[in-house]
mmCIF file of C-alpha atoms in Angstrom:
data_model
loop_
_atom_site.group_PDB
_atom_site.id
_atom_site.type_symbol
_atom_site.label_atom_id
_atom_site.label_comp_id
_atom_site.label_asym_id
_atom_site.label_seq_id
_atom_site.Cartn_x
_atom_site.Cartn_y
_atom_site.Cartn_z
ATOM 1 C CA MET A 1 -36.234 -69.942 61.264
ATOM 2 C CA SER A 2 -37.399 -68.185 64.414
ATOM 3 C CA MET A 3 -35.124 -65.143 64.492
ATOM 4 C CA THR A 4 -36.025 -61.914 62.722
ATOM 5 C CA VAL A 5 -33.926 -58.754 62.548
ATOM 6 C CA TYR A 6 -35.882 -55.571 61.811
ATOM 7 C CA GLY A 7 -34.116 -52.576 60.323
ATOM 8 C CA ALA A 8 -32.359 -50.963 57.377
ATOM 9 C CA THR A 9 -29.341 -52.569 55.756
ATOM 10 C CA LEU A 10 -27.224 -49.397 55.844
ATOM 11 C CA SER A 11 -27.655 -48.978 59.602
ATOM 12 C CA PRO A 12 -24.388 -49.855 61.363
ATOM 13 C CA PHE A 13 -26.314 -51.250 64.330
ATOM 14 C CA VAL A 14 -28.434 -53.525 62.154
ATOM 15 C CA ARG A 15 -25.254 -54.553 60.359
ATOM 16 C CA LYS A 16 -23.554 -55.325 63.673
ATOM 17 C CA VAL A 17 -26.264 -57.815 64.642
ATOM 18 C CA ARG A 18 -26.225 -59.363 61.174
ATOM 19 C CA LEU A 19 -22.455 -59.816 61.286
ATOM 20 C CA LEU A 20 -22.681 -61.494 64.674
ATOM 21 C CA LEU A 21 -25.367 -63.875 63.404
ATOM 22 C CA ALA A 22 -23.279 -64.666 60.321
ATOM 23 C CA GLU A 23 -20.147 -65.343 62.373
ATOM 24 C CA LYS A 24 -22.185 -67.697 64.551
ATOM 25 C CA GLY A 25 -23.698 -69.435 61.524
ATOM 26 C CA LEU A 26 -27.256 -68.736 62.695
ATOM 27 C CA ASP A 27 -30.158 -68.356 60.299
ATOM 28 C CA TYR A 28 -32.441 -65.341 60.519
ATOM 29 C CA ARG A 29 -34.849 -63.290 58.463
ATOM 30 C CA LEU A 30 -34.275 -59.596 57.737
ATOM 31 C CA GLU A 31 -37.399 -57.457 57.592
ATOM 32 C CA ILE A 32 -36.754 -53.953 56.291
ATOM 33 C CA ILE A 33 -37.854 -51.176 58.616
ATOM 34 C CA ALA A 34 -36.771 -47.625 57.786
ATOM 35 C CA PRO A 35 -35.220 -45.588 60.608
ATOM 36 C CA PHE A 36 -38.025 -43.035 60.211
ATOM 37 C CA SER A 37 -41.824 -43.358 59.913
ATOM 38 C CA GLN A 38 -41.917 -46.878 61.313
ATOM 39 C CA PRO A 39 -45.234 -48.742 61.332
ATOM 40 C CA ASP A 40 -47.160 -48.644 64.590
ATOM 41 C CA TRP A 41 -46.666 -52.350 65.274
ATOM 42 C CA PHE A 42 -42.873 -51.907 65.334
ATOM 43 C CA PHE A 43 -43.113 -49.949 68.588
ATOM 44 C CA GLU A 44 -44.270 -53.147 70.297
ATOM 45 C CA ILE A 45 -40.820 -54.550 69.475
ATOM 46 C CA SER A 46 -38.756 -51.378 69.845
ATOM 47 C CA PRO A 47 -40.604 -48.928 72.138
ATOM 48 C CA LEU A 48 -38.324 -46.034 71.150
ATOM 49 C CA GLY A 49 -38.741 -46.820 67.466
ATOM 50 C CA ARG A 50 -35.028 -47.393 66.952
ATOM 51 C CA ILE A 51 -33.466 -50.041 64.756
ATOM 52 C CA PRO A 52 -32.599 -52.810 65.022
ATOM 53 C CA GLY A 53 -35.550 -54.567 66.513
ATOM 54 C CA PHE A 54 -35.347 -58.310 67.020
ATOM 55 C CA LYS A 55 -37.580 -61.287 67.664
ATOM 56 C CA ASP A 56 -36.699 -64.854 68.540
ATOM 57 C CA GLY A 57 -39.965 -66.715 68.775
ATOM 58 C CA ASP A 58 -42.124 -64.739 71.188
ATOM 59 C CA LEU A 59 -39.207 -62.765 72.639
ATOM 60 C CA ALA A 60 -38.906 -59.174 71.370
ATOM 61 C CA LEU A 61 -35.792 -57.070 71.980
ATOM 62 C CA ALA A 62 -34.345 -53.722 70.938
ATOM 63 C CA ASP A 63 -30.823 -52.208 71.049
ATOM 64 C CA SER A 64 -28.005 -53.891 69.154
ATOM 65 C CA GLY A 65 -25.903 -54.512 72.263
ATOM 66 C CA VAL A 66 -28.786 -56.154 74.128
ATOM 67 C CA ILE A 67 -29.683 -58.239 71.085
ATOM 68 C CA ALA A 68 -26.093 -59.366 70.585
ATOM 69 C CA GLN A 69 -25.668 -60.326 74.234
ATOM 70 C CA TYR A 70 -28.896 -62.352 74.131
ATOM 71 C CA ILE A 71 -27.758 -64.244 71.022
ATOM 72 C CA GLU A 72 -24.370 -64.919 72.609
ATOM 73 C CA GLU A 73 -25.958 -66.447 75.712
ATOM 74 C CA GLN A 74 -28.905 -68.160 74.031
ATOM 75 C CA TYR A 75 -26.729 -70.000 71.500
ATOM 76 C CA PRO A 76 -23.630 -71.033 73.493
ATOM 77 C CA GLN A 77 -22.757 -73.817 71.050
ATOM 78 C CA THR A 78 -21.812 -71.197 68.434
ATOM 79 C CA ALA A 79 -18.622 -69.144 68.102
ATOM 80 C CA ARG A 80 -18.032 -67.103 71.264
ATOM 81 C CA LEU A 81 -17.779 -63.405 70.446
ATOM 82 C CA TYR A 82 -17.801 -61.932 73.962
ATOM 83 C CA GLY A 83 -14.707 -63.648 75.318
ATOM 84 C CA SER A 84 -14.244 -66.469 77.786
ATOM 85 C CA THR A 85 -13.272 -64.642 80.990
ATOM 86 C CA PRO A 86 -14.794 -61.739 82.946
ATOM 87 C CA ALA A 87 -11.836 -59.543 81.989
ATOM 88 C CA GLU A 88 -12.231 -60.327 78.292
ATOM 89 C CA ARG A 89 -15.993 -59.748 78.394
ATOM 90 C CA ALA A 90 -15.520 -56.407 80.119
ATOM 91 C CA ARG A 91 -12.913 -55.321 77.586
ATOM 92 C CA ILE A 92 -15.097 -56.372 74.645
ATOM 93 C CA HIS A 93 -18.146 -54.578 76.035
ATOM 94 C CA TRP A 94 -16.078 -51.439 76.565
ATOM 95 C CA LEU A 95 -14.767 -51.407 72.999
ATOM 96 C CA GLU A 96 -18.214 -52.216 71.594
ATOM 97 C CA LYS A 97 -19.703 -49.251 73.452
ATOM 98 C CA TYR A 98 -16.759 -47.096 72.377
ATOM 99 C CA ALA A 99 -17.602 -47.828 68.747
ATOM 100 C CA ASP A 100 -21.332 -47.303 69.325
ATOM 101 C CA TYR A 101 -21.085 -44.058 71.278
ATOM 102 C CA GLU A 102 -17.823 -42.414 70.192
ATOM 103 C CA LEU A 103 -17.291 -43.529 66.584
ATOM 104 C CA ALA A 104 -20.915 -43.679 65.434
ATOM 105 C CA PRO A 105 -21.714 -39.956 65.907
ATOM 106 C CA LEU A 106 -18.793 -39.162 63.617
ATOM 107 C CA THR A 107 -18.507 -42.034 61.125
ATOM 108 C CA THR A 108 -22.227 -42.645 60.648
ATOM 109 C CA PHE A 109 -24.206 -39.632 61.824
ATOM 110 C CA CYS A 110 -21.791 -37.091 60.381
ATOM 111 C CA VAL A 111 -19.655 -38.421 57.497
ATOM 112 C CA PHE A 112 -22.044 -41.064 56.170
ATOM 113 C CA ARG A 113 -25.171 -38.995 56.746
ATOM 114 C CA ASN A 114 -23.761 -35.928 54.988
ATOM 115 C CA ARG A 115 -21.788 -37.563 52.210
ATOM 116 C CA ALA A 116 -24.296 -40.308 51.335
ATOM 117 C CA LEU A 117 -27.627 -40.418 53.156
ATOM 118 C CA ASN A 118 -28.460 -36.728 52.779
ATOM 119 C CA LEU A 119 -27.756 -36.900 49.068
ATOM 120 C CA THR A 120 -30.151 -39.828 48.621
ATOM 121 C CA MET A 121 -32.870 -37.636 50.131
ATOM 122 C CA GLY A 122 -32.010 -34.532 48.114
ATOM 123 C CA LYS A 123 -30.527 -32.757 51.120
ATOM 124 C CA PRO A 124 -27.225 -30.826 51.078
ATOM 125 C CA CYS A 125 -23.972 -32.151 52.476
ATOM 126 C CA ASN A 126 -22.514 -30.165 55.358
ATOM 127 C CA GLU A 127 -18.905 -30.613 54.268
ATOM 128 C CA GLU A 128 -17.659 -28.313 57.019
ATOM 129 C CA ALA A 129 -19.013 -30.714 59.629
ATOM 130 C CA VAL A 130 -17.510 -33.658 57.743
ATOM 131 C CA GLN A 131 -14.065 -32.070 57.675
ATOM 132 C CA GLU A 132 -14.269 -31.235 61.370
ATOM 133 C CA ALA A 133 -15.089 -34.867 62.122
ATOM 134 C CA LEU A 134 -12.270 -36.158 59.914
ATOM 135 C CA THR A 135 -9.522 -33.763 60.982
ATOM 136 C CA GLU A 136 -10.369 -32.770 64.558
ATOM 137 C CA LYS A 137 -12.565 -35.402 66.179
ATOM 138 C CA LEU A 138 -11.915 -38.851 64.731
ATOM 139 C CA PRO A 139 -8.093 -38.798 64.981
ATOM 140 C CA LYS A 140 -8.056 -38.920 68.796
ATOM 141 C CA HIS A 141 -10.366 -41.931 68.727
ATOM 142 C CA PHE A 142 -8.244 -43.673 66.130
ATOM 143 C CA ASP A 143 -5.135 -42.916 68.199
ATOM 144 C CA TYR A 144 -6.726 -44.601 71.205
ATOM 145 C CA LEU A 145 -7.923 -47.627 69.235
ATOM 146 C CA GLU A 146 -4.565 -48.034 67.487
ATOM 147 C CA LYS A 147 -2.939 -48.194 70.908
ATOM 148 C CA ALA A 148 -5.612 -50.588 72.201
ATOM 149 C CA LEU A 149 -5.001 -52.923 69.254
ATOM 150 C CA GLY A 150 -1.226 -52.821 69.525
ATOM 151 C CA ALA A 151 0.519 -55.436 67.409
ATOM 152 C CA ALA A 152 -2.378 -57.910 67.582
ATOM 153 C CA ASP A 153 -4.668 -58.941 64.740
ATOM 154 C CA TYR A 154 -7.797 -58.421 66.869
ATOM 155 C CA PHE A 155 -8.645 -56.230 69.846
ATOM 156 C CA VAL A 156 -9.101 -58.818 72.621
ATOM 157 C CA ASP A 157 -7.020 -61.969 73.140
ATOM 158 C CA ASN A 158 -6.022 -61.769 69.468
ATOM 159 C CA ARG A 159 -9.314 -63.447 68.497
ATOM 160 C CA LEU A 160 -12.339 -62.121 66.639
ATOM 161 C CA SER A 161 -14.893 -60.637 69.004
ATOM 162 C CA MET A 162 -17.780 -58.192 69.061
ATOM 163 C CA ALA A 163 -15.209 -55.455 69.699
ATOM 164 C CA ASP A 164 -13.891 -55.998 66.173
ATOM 165 C CA LEU A 165 -17.347 -56.268 64.574
ATOM 166 C CA ALA A 166 -18.542 -53.076 66.273
ATOM 167 C CA PHE A 167 -15.448 -51.268 64.973
ATOM 168 C CA ALA A 168 -15.835 -52.699 61.466
ATOM 169 C CA THR A 169 -19.467 -51.719 61.099
ATOM 170 C CA GLN A 170 -18.709 -48.070 61.855
ATOM 171 C CA LEU A 171 -15.753 -48.045 59.478
ATOM 172 C CA ILE A 172 -17.959 -49.477 56.739
ATOM 173 C CA ASN A 173 -20.219 -46.441 57.020
ATOM 174 C CA LEU A 174 -17.135 -44.244 56.901
ATOM 175 C CA GLN A 175 -16.236 -46.026 53.652
ATOM 176 C CA HIS A 176 -19.763 -45.480 52.325
ATOM 177 C CA GLY A 177 -19.051 -41.792 52.954
ATOM 178 C CA GLY A 178 -15.921 -41.941 50.801
ATOM 179 C CA GLU A 179 -13.312 -42.095 53.569
ATOM 180 C CA HIS A 180 -10.900 -44.695 54.972
ATOM 181 C CA VAL A 181 -8.559 -45.040 57.902
ATOM 182 C CA ASP A 182 -5.187 -43.530 56.956
ATOM 183 C CA ALA A 183 -2.900 -46.557 56.850
ATOM 184 C CA SER A 184 0.211 -44.394 57.162
ATOM 185 C CA ARG A 185 -0.994 -42.970 60.480
ATOM 186 C CA TRP A 186 -2.996 -45.903 61.877
ATOM 187 C CA PRO A 187 -1.527 -49.005 60.198
ATOM 188 C CA GLY A 188 -2.960 -51.435 62.734
ATOM 189 C CA LEU A 189 -6.528 -50.190 62.357
ATOM 190 C CA ALA A 190 -6.275 -50.095 58.572
ATOM 191 C CA ALA A 191 -4.987 -53.683 58.545
ATOM 192 C CA LEU A 192 -7.730 -54.757 60.948
ATOM 193 C CA GLN A 193 -10.441 -53.239 58.769
ATOM 194 C CA ALA A 194 -9.018 -54.925 55.670
ATOM 195 C CA ARG A 195 -8.882 -58.216 57.584
ATOM 196 C CA LEU A 196 -12.487 -57.871 58.705
ATOM 197 C CA CYS A 197 -13.720 -56.872 55.247
ATOM 198 C CA GLY A 198 -12.164 -60.085 53.969
ATOM 199 C CA ARG A 199 -14.315 -62.234 56.254
ATOM 200 C CA ASP A 200 -17.286 -64.068 54.777
ATOM 201 C CA SER A 201 -19.656 -62.329 57.212
ATOM 202 C CA VAL A 202 -18.793 -58.891 55.858
ATOM 203 C CA LYS A 203 -18.570 -60.052 52.254
ATOM 204 C CA GLY A 204 -22.071 -61.441 52.697
ATOM 205 C CA VAL A 205 -23.605 -58.000 53.314
ATOM 206 C CA LEU A 206 -21.323 -55.395 51.761
ATOM 207 C CA PRO A 207 -21.989 -55.908 48.023
ATOM 208 C CA ASP A 208 -25.746 -55.526 48.485
ATOM 209 C CA GLU A 209 -25.198 -52.401 50.596
ATOM 210 C CA CYS A 210 -22.997 -50.811 47.947
ATOM 211 C CA SER A 211 -25.503 -51.690 45.243
ATOM 212 C CA LEU A 212 -28.402 -50.254 47.248
ATOM 213 C CA LEU A 213 -26.537 -47.041 48.013
ATOM 214 C CA ALA A 214 -25.595 -46.603 44.345
ATOM 215 C CA LYS A 215 -29.241 -47.056 43.306
ATOM 216 C CA LEU A 216 -30.488 -44.579 45.896
ATOM 217 C CA LEU A 217 -27.929 -41.984 44.818
ATOM 218 C CA ALA A 218 -28.711 -42.502 41.140
ATOM 219 C CA ARG A 219 -32.439 -42.147 41.809
ATOM 220 C CA ALA A 220 -31.911 -38.928 43.772
ATOM 221 C CA GLN A 221 -29.720 -37.446 41.041
ATOM 222 C CA ALA A 222 -32.011 -38.397 38.154
ATOM 223 C CA PRO A 223 -33.785 -35.449 36.489
ATOM 224 C CA ALA A 224 -37.341 -34.947 37.654
#
């Protein structure tokens, strides 16, 4: 097994790479690296210190999008998750970046961080910021994505792609923060998330994540 993913299991970007590897049926090793206070050697893999880091043999890469694109091209005999035409690839990359740069600041770095991560570290939850994200900021993004999905089961060519995995991984962190897509307002997105959570790739990581988060919360809430 030559591939190693470095990062924390609750990171949506680490999860994204792991889901892609699972969908492609590729073996890898996960080495836990916290998003803060990384060891010095990790900066040789990820110069900015961000997770995930990745190695395949002697090749070291950082950034989930770069890592995913490398895996897609390096292992062409596996399931194609970036489309088969230039138009499909462009659309998938756009939606992947939309999830990374528009959803992540709200689903992960606001809702999840405040409702879950902060509590594991004994920090307060900024519920005002959470409510602003849920009621004022996320709805416009969900409106756009609901329209982009339309009546299809998946975002691009009605087949599973990285666009769907990038969306799912952000919604999982939203779920870890106690929230879900409102199925009455965004039925397509809610159905898509349920469909994705039913895939073996997601079922392979989600139970351990939930168990870890529960343990971290219990430890933080235990009397000193």
